[in-house]
Coordinates of C-alpha atoms in Angstrom, one line a residue:
Chain A
M1 CA -25.1 34.0 -28.9
K2 CA -21.4 33.4 -28.8
P3 CA -19.6 35.0 -25.8
R4 CA -16.7 37.2 -26.7
I5 CA -13.4 35.8 -25.6
P6 CA -11.2 38.4 -24.0
L7 CA -7.8 39.2 -25.7
G8 CA -5.9 38.2 -22.8
E9 CA -7.3 34.7 -22.9
R10 CA -6.9 34.4 -26.7
I11 CA -3.2 35.2 -26.3
F12 CA -2.9 32.9 -23.5
D13 CA -4.6 29.9 -25.6
T14 CA -2.2 30.6 -28.5
T15 CA 0.9 30.7 -26.3
N16 CA -0.1 27.6 -24.6
S17 CA -0.8 25.8 -27.8
L18 CA 2.7 26.8 -29.1
F19 CA 4.1 25.7 -25.9
M20 CA 2.7 22.3 -26.3
L21 CA 3.9 22.0 -29.8
G22 CA 7.3 22.9 -28.6
L23 CA 7.1 20.3 -26.0
I24 CA 6.1 17.6 -28.5
A25 CA 9.1 18.6 -30.7
V26 CA 11.5 18.4 -27.8
T27 CA 10.2 15.1 -26.6
L28 CA 10.2 13.5 -30.1
Y29 CA 13.1 15.0 -31.9
P30 CA 15.8 13.1 -30.2
F31 CA 14.2 9.9 -31.3
L32 CA 13.7 11.2 -34.8
Y33 CA 17.3 12.3 -35.0
V34 CA 18.6 8.8 -33.9
L35 CA 16.2 7.3 -36.4
F36 CA 17.4 9.5 -39.3
A37 CA 21.0 9.1 -38.3
S38 CA 20.7 5.3 -38.1
F39 CA 19.7 5.1 -41.9
S40 CA 22.3 7.6 -42.8
D41 CA 25.4 7.0 -44.9
P42 CA 28.2 7.1 -42.3
S43 CA 30.5 9.4 -44.4
E44 CA 27.7 11.9 -45.2
L45 CA 26.7 11.9 -41.6
I46 CA 30.1 12.9 -40.3
E47 CA 30.0 15.8 -42.8
H48 CA 26.6 16.8 -41.5
R49 CA 26.2 19.6 -39.0
G50 CA 23.1 20.5 -37.0
L51 CA 19.6 19.1 -37.1
L52 CA 18.7 16.2 -39.4
L53 CA 15.4 16.4 -41.0
A54 CA 15.9 13.3 -43.1
P55 CA 18.7 10.7 -43.3
A56 CA 21.8 12.1 -44.7
G57 CA 22.3 9.8 -47.7
F58 CA 20.9 6.3 -47.2
S59 CA 22.5 3.3 -46.0
L60 CA 21.4 0.0 -44.2
E61 CA 25.0 -0.8 -43.4
S62 CA 24.8 -0.2 -39.7
Y63 CA 21.7 -2.3 -39.3
K64 CA 23.6 -5.1 -41.0
Y65 CA 26.4 -4.9 -38.3
V66 CA 23.8 -4.8 -35.5
F67 CA 22.0 -7.8 -36.8
E68 CA 25.1 -9.8 -37.3
N69 CA 26.6 -8.9 -34.0
P70 CA 26.3 -12.0 -31.8
M71 CA 26.5 -9.8 -28.6
I72 CA 23.2 -8.1 -29.6
S73 CA 21.3 -11.3 -30.6
T74 CA 22.4 -13.1 -27.5
G75 CA 21.4 -10.0 -25.5
Y76 CA 18.0 -10.0 -27.2
M77 CA 17.6 -13.8 -26.4
N78 CA 18.6 -13.4 -22.8
T79 CA 16.3 -10.3 -22.2
L80 CA 13.4 -12.3 -23.7
I81 CA 14.2 -15.1 -21.3
Y82 CA 14.3 -12.7 -18.4
V83 CA 11.3 -11.0 -19.3
V84 CA 9.1 -14.1 -20.0
A85 CA 10.3 -16.2 -17.1
G86 CA 10.6 -13.1 -14.7
T87 CA 7.1 -11.9 -15.4
A88 CA 5.7 -15.3 -15.0
L89 CA 7.3 -15.7 -11.6
N90 CA 6.3 -12.1 -10.8
L91 CA 2.6 -12.6 -11.5
T92 CA 2.3 -16.0 -9.7
L93 CA 3.9 -14.9 -6.6
T94 CA 2.2 -11.4 -6.5
S95 CA -1.1 -13.0 -7.0
F96 CA -0.4 -15.8 -4.3
A97 CA 0.5 -12.9 -1.9
A98 CA -2.2 -10.6 -2.8
Y99 CA -4.8 -13.4 -2.4
A100 CA -3.5 -14.9 0.8
L101 CA -3.0 -11.4 2.6
S102 CA -6.6 -10.2 1.6
R103 CA -8.4 -13.1 3.1
K104 CA -10.2 -12.7 6.5
G105 CA -9.4 -14.9 9.3
V106 CA -6.0 -16.1 8.2
R107 CA -3.3 -16.1 11.1
F108 CA -0.1 -14.2 10.8
V109 CA -1.3 -11.8 8.1
G110 CA -0.7 -8.8 10.5
P111 CA 3.0 -9.6 11.1
I112 CA 3.7 -10.8 7.5
M113 CA 2.3 -7.6 6.2
F114 CA 4.5 -5.6 8.6
G115 CA 7.4 -7.5 7.5
I116 CA 6.7 -6.8 4.0
V117 CA 5.9 -3.2 4.1
F118 CA 9.0 -2.7 6.3
T119 CA 11.2 -3.6 3.3
M120 CA 9.8 -0.5 1.5
F121 CA 11.5 1.7 4.0
F122 CA 14.6 -0.2 4.9
S123 CA 16.9 -2.7 3.2
G124 CA 20.2 -4.3 3.7
G125 CA 21.8 -2.1 0.9
M126 CA 23.9 -2.9 -2.0
I127 CA 26.9 -4.6 -0.5
P128 CA 25.1 -7.1 1.8
T129 CA 22.6 -7.9 -0.9
Y130 CA 25.5 -8.6 -3.2
L131 CA 27.3 -10.8 -0.6
N132 CA 24.1 -12.7 0.0
M133 CA 23.7 -13.4 -3.7
R134 CA 27.2 -14.8 -3.6
N135 CA 26.6 -16.9 -0.6
L136 CA 23.5 -18.3 -2.4
D137 CA 25.7 -19.1 -5.4
L138 CA 23.4 -17.1 -7.6
L139 CA 26.0 -14.8 -9.2
D140 CA 26.6 -15.3 -12.9
T141 CA 23.4 -17.4 -13.2
R142 CA 20.2 -16.5 -15.0
W143 CA 18.4 -16.8 -11.6
A144 CA 20.2 -13.5 -10.6
M145 CA 18.0 -11.7 -13.2
I146 CA 14.7 -13.2 -12.0
L147 CA 14.8 -14.1 -8.3
P148 CA 16.0 -10.8 -6.5
S149 CA 13.1 -9.1 -8.1
A150 CA 10.5 -11.7 -7.9
I151 CA 8.0 -9.5 -6.1
S152 CA 7.6 -5.8 -6.2
T153 CA 6.1 -4.8 -3.0
W154 CA 4.3 -1.7 -4.4
N155 CA 2.6 -4.0 -7.1
L156 CA 1.6 -6.4 -4.3
L157 CA 0.0 -3.7 -2.2
V158 CA -2.0 -2.4 -5.4
M159 CA -3.1 -6.1 -6.4
R160 CA -4.0 -6.9 -2.7
T161 CA -6.3 -3.8 -2.5
S162 CA -8.0 -4.9 -5.7
F163 CA -8.5 -8.4 -4.6
A164 CA -9.9 -7.1 -1.2
G165 CA -12.6 -5.3 -3.1
I166 CA -13.9 -8.5 -4.8
P167 CA -17.4 -9.4 -3.3
V168 CA -17.1 -12.3 -0.7
A169 CA -20.2 -13.8 -2.1
L170 CA -18.3 -15.0 -5.3
E171 CA -15.7 -16.8 -3.0
E172 CA -18.3 -18.3 -0.8
S173 CA -20.5 -19.8 -3.5
A174 CA -17.4 -21.3 -5.1
R175 CA -16.4 -22.7 -1.7
I176 CA -19.7 -24.4 -1.3
D177 CA -19.2 -26.1 -4.5
G178 CA -16.1 -27.5 -3.2
A179 CA -13.4 -25.2 -4.8
N180 CA -10.2 -24.9 -2.9
D181 CA -8.2 -21.6 -2.6
F182 CA -6.1 -22.3 -5.7
R183 CA -9.1 -22.8 -7.8
I184 CA -10.8 -19.8 -6.5
L185 CA -7.6 -17.5 -7.2
F186 CA -7.3 -18.9 -10.7
Q187 CA -10.8 -19.4 -11.7
I188 CA -12.5 -16.4 -10.0
F189 CA -10.2 -13.8 -8.8
I190 CA -7.8 -13.6 -11.7
P191 CA -10.6 -13.7 -14.4
V192 CA -12.6 -11.0 -12.7
S193 CA -9.4 -8.8 -12.2
L194 CA -8.1 -9.1 -15.9
P195 CA -7.6 -5.3 -16.3
I196 CA -5.4 -5.2 -13.1
M197 CA -3.6 -8.4 -14.3
A198 CA -2.8 -6.5 -17.6
V199 CA -1.4 -3.7 -15.7
M200 CA 0.8 -5.8 -13.6
T201 CA 2.1 -7.9 -16.5
L202 CA 3.1 -4.6 -18.3
F203 CA 4.7 -3.2 -15.2
Y204 CA 6.7 -6.2 -14.5
G205 CA 7.4 -6.9 -18.2
V206 CA 8.7 -3.5 -18.9
A207 CA 10.9 -3.4 -15.7
H208 CA 12.5 -6.6 -16.9
W209 CA 13.0 -5.4 -20.3
N210 CA 14.7 -2.3 -19.0
A211 CA 16.5 -3.9 -16.0
Y212 CA 20.2 -2.9 -15.9
M213 CA 21.4 -2.6 -12.3
D214 CA 21.0 -6.3 -11.3
A215 CA 22.8 -7.4 -14.5
L216 CA 25.6 -4.9 -13.9
I217 CA 26.2 -6.2 -10.3
Y218 CA 25.5 -9.8 -10.6
L219 CA 26.6 -10.9 -14.0
R220 CA 30.2 -11.2 -15.4
D221 CA 29.6 -14.0 -17.9
R222 CA 28.9 -12.2 -21.2
D223 CA 26.8 -15.0 -22.5
L224 CA 24.2 -14.0 -19.8
Y225 CA 24.3 -10.4 -20.6
P226 CA 20.7 -8.8 -21.1
L227 CA 20.3 -6.4 -24.0
Q228 CA 20.7 -3.3 -21.6
L229 CA 24.1 -4.4 -20.5
V230 CA 25.2 -4.8 -24.2
L231 CA 23.7 -1.4 -25.0
Q232 CA 25.7 0.1 -22.1
E233 CA 28.9 -1.3 -23.6
I234 CA 28.1 0.0 -27.1
L235 CA 26.5 3.5 -26.1
I236 CA 28.4 4.5 -23.0
S237 CA 31.7 2.7 -22.9
N238 CA 31.9 3.2 -26.7
N239 CA 32.8 -0.5 -27.3
T240 CA 31.7 -1.4 -30.7
D241 CA 35.0 -3.2 -31.8
S242 CA 33.3 -6.6 -31.2
M243 CA 30.9 -5.8 -34.1
M244 CA 33.5 -4.7 -36.6
T245 CA 36.0 -7.5 -36.8
S246 CA 35.5 -7.5 -40.7
V247 CA 35.9 -3.7 -41.0
A248 CA 39.0 -2.0 -42.2
D249 CA 40.5 0.3 -39.5
V250 CA 39.9 3.5 -41.5
D251 CA 36.2 2.9 -41.8
K252 CA 35.7 2.0 -38.2
G253 CA 35.5 5.5 -36.7
L254 CA 33.1 6.3 -39.5
I255 CA 30.6 3.5 -38.9
Q256 CA 30.8 3.3 -35.3
E257 CA 28.5 6.5 -34.9
T258 CA 25.8 5.0 -37.1
I259 CA 26.0 1.6 -35.4
K260 CA 25.2 3.3 -32.2
Y261 CA 22.1 4.9 -33.6
A262 CA 20.9 1.6 -35.2
T263 CA 21.4 -0.2 -31.9
I264 CA 19.4 2.3 -30.0
I265 CA 16.5 1.9 -32.7
A266 CA 16.8 -1.9 -32.5
A267 CA 16.5 -2.0 -28.8
T268 CA 13.6 0.5 -28.5
V269 CA 11.4 -0.8 -31.4
P270 CA 9.8 -3.4 -29.2
I271 CA 8.7 -0.8 -26.5
L272 CA 7.5 1.6 -29.2
L273 CA 5.4 -1.2 -30.8
L274 CA 3.7 -2.1 -27.5
Y275 CA 3.4 1.6 -26.6
P276 CA -0.4 2.0 -27.4
F277 CA -1.1 -0.9 -24.9
L278 CA 1.5 0.3 -22.4
Q279 CA 0.3 3.8 -22.2
R280 CA -3.4 2.8 -21.6
Y281 CA -2.8 0.3 -19.0
F282 CA 0.2 2.1 -17.1
V283 CA -2.1 5.2 -16.7
K284 CA -4.6 2.9 -15.3
G285 CA -2.0 1.4 -13.0
V286 CA -0.9 4.8 -11.8
M287 CA -4.6 5.6 -10.8
L288 CA -5.0 2.3 -9.1
G289 CA -1.8 3.2 -7.0
S290 CA -3.0 6.6 -6.1
I291 CA -6.4 5.6 -4.8
K292 CA -5.0 2.8 -2.8
E293 CA -5.8 4.0 0.7
Chain B
M1 CA -8.4 -28.4 18.2
K2 CA -9.5 -24.9 17.0
L3 CA -5.9 -24.2 15.8
L4 CA -6.1 -27.5 13.8
R5 CA -9.2 -26.7 12.3
E6 CA -8.2 -23.3 11.3
W7 CA -5.0 -24.8 9.9
S8 CA -6.8 -27.4 7.8
R9 CA -9.2 -24.9 6.4
N10 CA -6.6 -22.4 5.2
K11 CA -3.9 -24.9 4.4
Y12 CA -3.9 -23.7 0.8
I13 CA -3.6 -20.2 1.8
Y14 CA -0.5 -20.9 4.0
L15 CA 0.8 -22.9 1.0
M16 CA 0.6 -19.8 -1.1
L17 CA 2.3 -17.6 1.5
L18 CA 5.2 -20.0 1.9
P19 CA 7.1 -19.0 -1.3
V20 CA 6.3 -15.4 -0.6
V21 CA 7.7 -15.4 2.9
I22 CA 10.7 -17.4 1.7
Y23 CA 11.3 -14.7 -0.9
Y24 CA 11.3 -12.0 1.6
V25 CA 13.4 -13.7 4.0
V26 CA 16.0 -14.9 1.7
F27 CA 16.3 -11.8 -0.4
L28 CA 15.5 -9.0 1.8
Y29 CA 16.0 -10.0 5.4
F30 CA 19.2 -12.1 4.9
P31 CA 21.0 -9.0 3.7
M32 CA 19.7 -7.0 6.7
Y33 CA 21.3 -9.7 8.8
G34 CA 24.4 -9.3 6.7
L35 CA 24.5 -5.6 7.6
Q36 CA 26.6 -6.6 10.6
I37 CA 29.6 -6.5 8.5
A38 CA 29.4 -2.8 8.8
F39 CA 30.7 -3.2 12.3
K40 CA 33.2 -6.0 11.4
N41 CA 36.5 -6.4 9.7
F42 CA 34.9 -8.4 7.1
S43 CA 36.9 -11.0 5.1
P44 CA 34.9 -13.2 2.6
A45 CA 37.3 -16.1 3.3
I46 CA 36.4 -16.2 7.0
G47 CA 32.7 -15.4 6.5
I48 CA 30.4 -13.0 8.3
W49 CA 30.6 -15.0 11.7
G50 CA 34.4 -15.4 11.9
S51 CA 35.1 -11.8 11.1
E52 CA 36.1 -9.8 14.2
W53 CA 34.0 -6.8 15.5
V54 CA 35.5 -3.4 15.1
G55 CA 32.6 -1.3 16.3
F56 CA 32.1 1.9 14.7
K57 CA 35.6 2.0 13.0
H58 CA 34.2 2.2 9.4
F59 CA 31.8 4.9 10.3
V60 CA 34.4 7.0 12.1
S61 CA 37.0 6.6 9.1
F62 CA 34.3 7.6 6.7
Y63 CA 33.3 10.7 8.7
E64 CA 36.9 11.7 8.8
S65 CA 37.7 11.1 5.1
Y66 CA 37.9 14.1 2.9
Y67 CA 35.2 12.9 0.6
F68 CA 32.6 12.7 3.5
W69 CA 31.4 16.2 3.0
R70 CA 31.7 16.2 -0.7
L71 CA 29.5 13.0 -0.9
I72 CA 26.9 14.6 1.4
R73 CA 26.8 17.8 -0.5
N74 CA 26.4 16.1 -3.8
T75 CA 23.7 13.7 -2.5
V76 CA 21.6 16.5 -1.0
M77 CA 22.3 18.8 -3.9
I78 CA 21.1 16.3 -6.6
S79 CA 17.8 15.8 -4.6
L80 CA 17.5 19.6 -4.0
Y81 CA 17.8 20.3 -7.8
E82 CA 15.2 17.7 -8.4
L83 CA 12.9 19.2 -5.9
V84 CA 13.3 22.9 -7.2
F85 CA 13.1 22.2 -10.7
G86 CA 11.7 18.8 -11.3
F87 CA 9.0 18.9 -8.9
P88 CA 6.9 21.9 -10.1
A89 CA 7.4 20.9 -13.9
P90 CA 4.7 18.3 -14.1
I91 CA 2.3 20.4 -12.0
I92 CA 2.6 23.2 -14.4
L93 CA 2.3 20.9 -17.4
A94 CA -0.9 19.5 -15.9
L95 CA -2.5 23.1 -15.4
L96 CA -1.5 23.9 -18.9
L97 CA -2.9 20.8 -20.4
N98 CA -6.1 21.3 -18.5
E99 CA -6.6 24.6 -20.4
I100 CA -6.2 23.0 -23.9
R101 CA -9.8 22.9 -25.3
K102 CA -9.3 20.5 -28.1
R103 CA -9.6 17.0 -26.7
V104 CA -7.6 15.3 -29.6
F105 CA -4.8 17.8 -29.3
K106 CA -4.6 17.3 -25.5
N107 CA -4.6 13.5 -25.9
I108 CA -1.8 13.7 -28.5
V109 CA 0.4 15.9 -26.1
Q110 CA -0.3 13.4 -23.3
S111 CA 0.5 10.3 -25.4
I112 CA 3.8 11.9 -26.6
T113 CA 5.0 13.2 -23.3
Y114 CA 4.5 9.9 -21.5
L115 CA 6.7 8.0 -24.0
P116 CA 10.0 8.8 -22.6
H117 CA 9.1 7.3 -19.3
F118 CA 9.1 3.8 -21.0
I119 CA 12.5 4.2 -22.6
S120 CA 15.3 2.6 -20.6
I121 CA 17.7 4.6 -18.8
V122 CA 20.6 3.1 -20.7
V123 CA 19.1 4.3 -24.0
V124 CA 18.5 7.8 -22.7
A125 CA 21.9 8.0 -21.2
G126 CA 23.3 6.8 -24.5
M127 CA 21.5 9.4 -26.4
M128 CA 22.6 12.1 -23.9
V129 CA 26.3 11.0 -24.1
D130 CA 26.0 11.1 -28.0
F131 CA 24.2 14.6 -28.0
L132 CA 26.3 16.2 -25.5
S133 CA 29.7 15.1 -26.7
G134 CA 32.4 17.8 -27.7
D135 CA 31.2 17.3 -31.3
G136 CA 27.7 16.3 -30.7
L137 CA 24.4 17.7 -31.8
I138 CA 24.1 20.3 -29.1
N139 CA 27.5 21.7 -29.7
Q140 CA 26.8 21.6 -33.5
L141 CA 23.8 23.8 -32.9
T142 CA 25.4 26.2 -30.4
S143 CA 28.3 26.7 -32.7
L144 CA 26.0 28.0 -35.3
F145 CA 25.5 31.0 -33.0
G146 CA 29.2 31.2 -32.4
I147 CA 29.1 29.7 -29.0
P148 CA 32.3 27.8 -28.2
S149 CA 32.0 24.1 -27.9
V150 CA 31.6 22.7 -24.3
S151 CA 32.5 19.1 -23.3
F152 CA 29.4 18.9 -21.3
L153 CA 30.0 15.3 -19.8
I154 CA 33.5 16.1 -18.3
A155 CA 32.5 19.4 -17.0
P156 CA 31.6 19.1 -13.3
E157 CA 29.6 22.5 -13.3
W158 CA 27.3 21.1 -16.0
F159 CA 26.5 17.7 -14.3
R160 CA 23.5 18.6 -12.1
T161 CA 21.9 20.7 -14.8
I162 CA 22.0 17.8 -17.3
Y163 CA 21.0 15.2 -14.7
V164 CA 17.9 17.2 -13.7
S165 CA 17.0 18.5 -17.1
S166 CA 17.1 15.1 -18.7
G167 CA 15.0 13.9 -15.7
I168 CA 12.5 16.5 -16.5
W169 CA 12.4 15.5 -20.2
Q170 CA 11.9 11.9 -19.3
G171 CA 9.4 12.3 -16.5
I172 CA 7.4 15.4 -17.1
G173 CA 4.5 13.9 -18.9
W174 CA 4.3 10.8 -16.7
G175 CA 4.4 13.0 -13.5
S176 CA 1.6 15.1 -14.7
I177 CA -0.9 12.3 -14.7
I178 CA -1.6 12.4 -10.9
Y179 CA -2.3 16.0 -11.1
L180 CA -4.5 15.7 -14.0
A181 CA -6.5 13.1 -12.1
A182 CA -6.8 15.5 -9.3
I183 CA -7.9 18.2 -11.5
A184 CA -10.5 15.8 -13.0
G185 CA -11.9 15.3 -9.5
I186 CA -12.6 18.9 -8.8
D187 CA -16.4 19.5 -8.7
P188 CA -17.6 21.2 -11.9
S189 CA -20.1 23.3 -10.1
L190 CA -17.4 25.3 -8.6
Y191 CA -16.5 26.5 -12.1
E192 CA -20.0 27.3 -12.9
A193 CA -20.3 29.3 -9.8
A194 CA -17.1 31.2 -10.5
K195 CA -18.3 31.9 -14.0
T196 CA -21.6 33.4 -12.8
D197 CA -19.7 35.6 -10.4
G198 CA -17.8 36.8 -13.6
A199 CA -14.4 35.2 -12.8
G200 CA -12.3 34.8 -15.9
R201 CA -10.2 31.7 -16.7
F202 CA -7.0 33.0 -15.0
K203 CA -9.0 33.6 -11.8
Q204 CA -10.6 30.2 -12.2
I205 CA -7.2 28.5 -12.4
L206 CA -5.9 30.4 -9.4
H207 CA -8.9 30.2 -7.2
I208 CA -10.4 26.9 -8.1
T209 CA -8.0 24.5 -10.0
V210 CA -4.7 25.3 -7.9
P211 CA -6.6 25.0 -4.5
G212 CA -8.3 21.9 -5.8
I213 CA -5.1 20.0 -6.4
M214 CA -3.2 21.4 -3.4
P215 CA -3.8 18.4 -1.2
T216 CA -2.1 16.2 -3.9
I217 CA 0.8 18.7 -4.3
I218 CA 1.3 18.7 -0.6
I219 CA 1.6 15.0 -0.4
M220 CA 3.8 14.5 -3.3
L221 CA 6.0 17.3 -1.8
I222 CA 6.2 15.5 1.5
L223 CA 7.0 12.2 -0.1
R224 CA 9.7 13.9 -2.0
F225 CA 11.3 15.1 1.2
G226 CA 11.5 11.5 2.3
T227 CA 14.0 11.0 -0.5
L228 CA 16.2 13.9 0.3
M229 CA 19.2 11.8 1.1
A230 CA 18.8 9.1 -1.7
G231 CA 20.7 11.3 -4.2
G232 CA 18.9 10.6 -7.4
S233 CA 19.0 7.3 -9.4
L234 CA 22.1 5.3 -8.9
E235 CA 21.8 3.9 -12.4
K236 CA 21.6 7.1 -14.1
I237 CA 24.5 8.6 -12.4
L238 CA 26.7 5.6 -12.9
L239 CA 25.9 5.9 -16.7
L240 CA 26.7 9.6 -16.8
Y241 CA 29.4 10.3 -14.5
N242 CA 33.1 9.8 -14.8
S243 CA 36.2 10.5 -12.7
T244 CA 36.4 14.1 -14.1
T245 CA 32.8 14.9 -12.8
Y246 CA 33.1 13.2 -9.3
E247 CA 33.4 16.8 -7.9
T248 CA 29.6 17.1 -8.4
A249 CA 28.3 13.9 -9.6
D250 CA 29.7 11.3 -6.9
V251 CA 27.0 10.7 -4.5
I252 CA 26.9 8.2 -1.6
S253 CA 25.5 5.3 -3.5
T254 CA 27.8 5.5 -6.4
F255 CA 30.7 5.8 -3.9
V256 CA 29.4 2.6 -2.1
Y257 CA 29.1 0.9 -5.6
R258 CA 32.9 1.8 -6.3
R259 CA 34.4 1.1 -2.9
G260 CA 32.3 -2.1 -2.3
L261 CA 31.9 -3.8 -5.7
L262 CA 35.0 -2.6 -7.7
Q263 CA 37.4 -2.3 -4.9
M264 CA 35.8 -4.9 -2.8
D265 CA 36.2 -3.1 0.4
Y266 CA 32.9 -4.7 1.9
G267 CA 32.8 -3.9 5.5
F268 CA 33.7 -0.2 5.0
S269 CA 31.2 0.4 1.9
A270 CA 28.5 -1.6 3.9
A271 CA 28.9 0.8 6.8
I272 CA 28.4 3.9 4.3
G273 CA 25.5 2.2 2.9
L274 CA 24.0 1.6 6.4
F275 CA 24.6 5.2 7.3
N276 CA 22.8 6.3 4.1
N277 CA 19.8 3.7 4.7
I278 CA 19.2 5.0 8.2
M279 CA 19.2 8.7 7.1
N280 CA 16.6 7.6 4.3
F281 CA 14.6 5.7 6.7
I282 CA 14.3 8.5 9.2
L283 CA 13.3 10.9 6.5
L284 CA 10.8 8.5 4.9
V285 CA 9.0 7.6 8.1
S286 CA 8.7 11.2 9.2
A287 CA 7.4 12.2 5.8
N288 CA 4.9 9.5 5.9
T289 CA 3.9 10.3 9.4
I290 CA 3.3 13.9 8.6
S291 CA 1.5 13.0 5.4
R292 CA -0.8 10.8 7.2
K293 CA -1.6 13.3 9.8
I294 CA -2.3 15.9 7.3
N295 CA -4.3 14.1 4.7
N296 CA -4.8 10.6 5.8
T297 CA -2.6 9.4 2.9
S298 CA 0.6 7.4 3.3
L299 CA 2.6 4.6 1.8
W300 CA 1.1 2.1 4.2

């Protein structure tokens, strides 16, 4: 026997589903608009008013400018360097810290933990941090994009909790076989914590890909600019001139708009391609963080 | 002897700790030492040590400046807007998602609403600048209904609304994860019992689901109070504001950025930063202490 669903609940269910569809539309449409606009013919796009449900005309012109623009290709290269080198350093130092600080019977663990956690609550602030970087001669170097964010304290705490849950027996049997702590970390702890290592890799990797503030503060040399800083110039400061040296002045205003859209797509595609992995592991990461204590 | 034995047994562990400690000391504690320039007439040529002490001069001149109250107001208002509008949004979404019967549909909604969280703030701000410009998509749409065009990004009265609503757009799905997890942790037998007592779905939401996630809501709320003086995200405000919207958009951190890094007024801006950090510190520690008392959950 099928229970009758009361009218009120049916109305609620329908409204709820419609609301979710609306939410999907509001979330996705800005990206779709940008995608359609990026493939549009600049002169037709400028005529068009309102929503785009398909490209207005079709043109790959703007992508040509994006791919030929040296600022974007250097930006891409630099970002790749920062992502790879930065994440490698992040993972090494975070796992060192998580391992060392979750061992029993090690001296100074208490005070070191206090010193680390304290930095989550108080910091020197932007200006002293900038002056410190200057004293260290790190301004305008690639190190400026890697070293200041070498460890995220939050990630460290999550990884430490996870390492602390690994059975002591595993560690002890390896030690009897003569393994030292580096071998125990790399050959036992990391292999048994692969899911959390994946979460950490993605947390750190996406943070480096999207990093913007450090570049804004520490870098003046345009050859070192990461993609996000190049994007800021093109999207916010409206500076597309560097891309259009070969374009006649009359056409500049026209194509400027579509170049912006193509730039957004070019800068977002890597994240979108990785998104299925990102989503799965990030959600896992949020859970790990929330059940920490 | 005992010390030496312990040392040799754990020598690799200390070797691992070494770069970690160096990192925290050099990149996080050196700047704290450098905070003394807040009390000095700092000149980079002389260095931190050589610069003369001026006591609380910078703090006093900040307090007496005409923008002091504007900065405090804007900083608190951005956080309050986020609290009032941004905080409930993911909770409501989680409650509504939980009522979706079709698993596949629910998963699709989740996957899509998490997406904006991964998009860089520069891209999000870039899209907003484009859509909200005088001739942008939003104005094209409103003009269809005869509404006159608004230059949103140079209108101070629009700044907070734009800042907070885009924040909801970007964070609502992601923020709902923690509440969905809390809902998943509710004992199913409670729902069974309610059903046999004849409670409908609305009653179940009101009397089981909401109370079930209340501890999570309270913790998140308390932690949110800890960021009341943080004034939103510095990056995002820097990308969206301009001199015409300072009236509502300029917060303490953006002011420190301009005075310190653009005008190189180091001592003064370090003092303002320190003032803000101390406020944040007090709020965060109190929030944490309260949260630990109530629910045994805290940041540390």
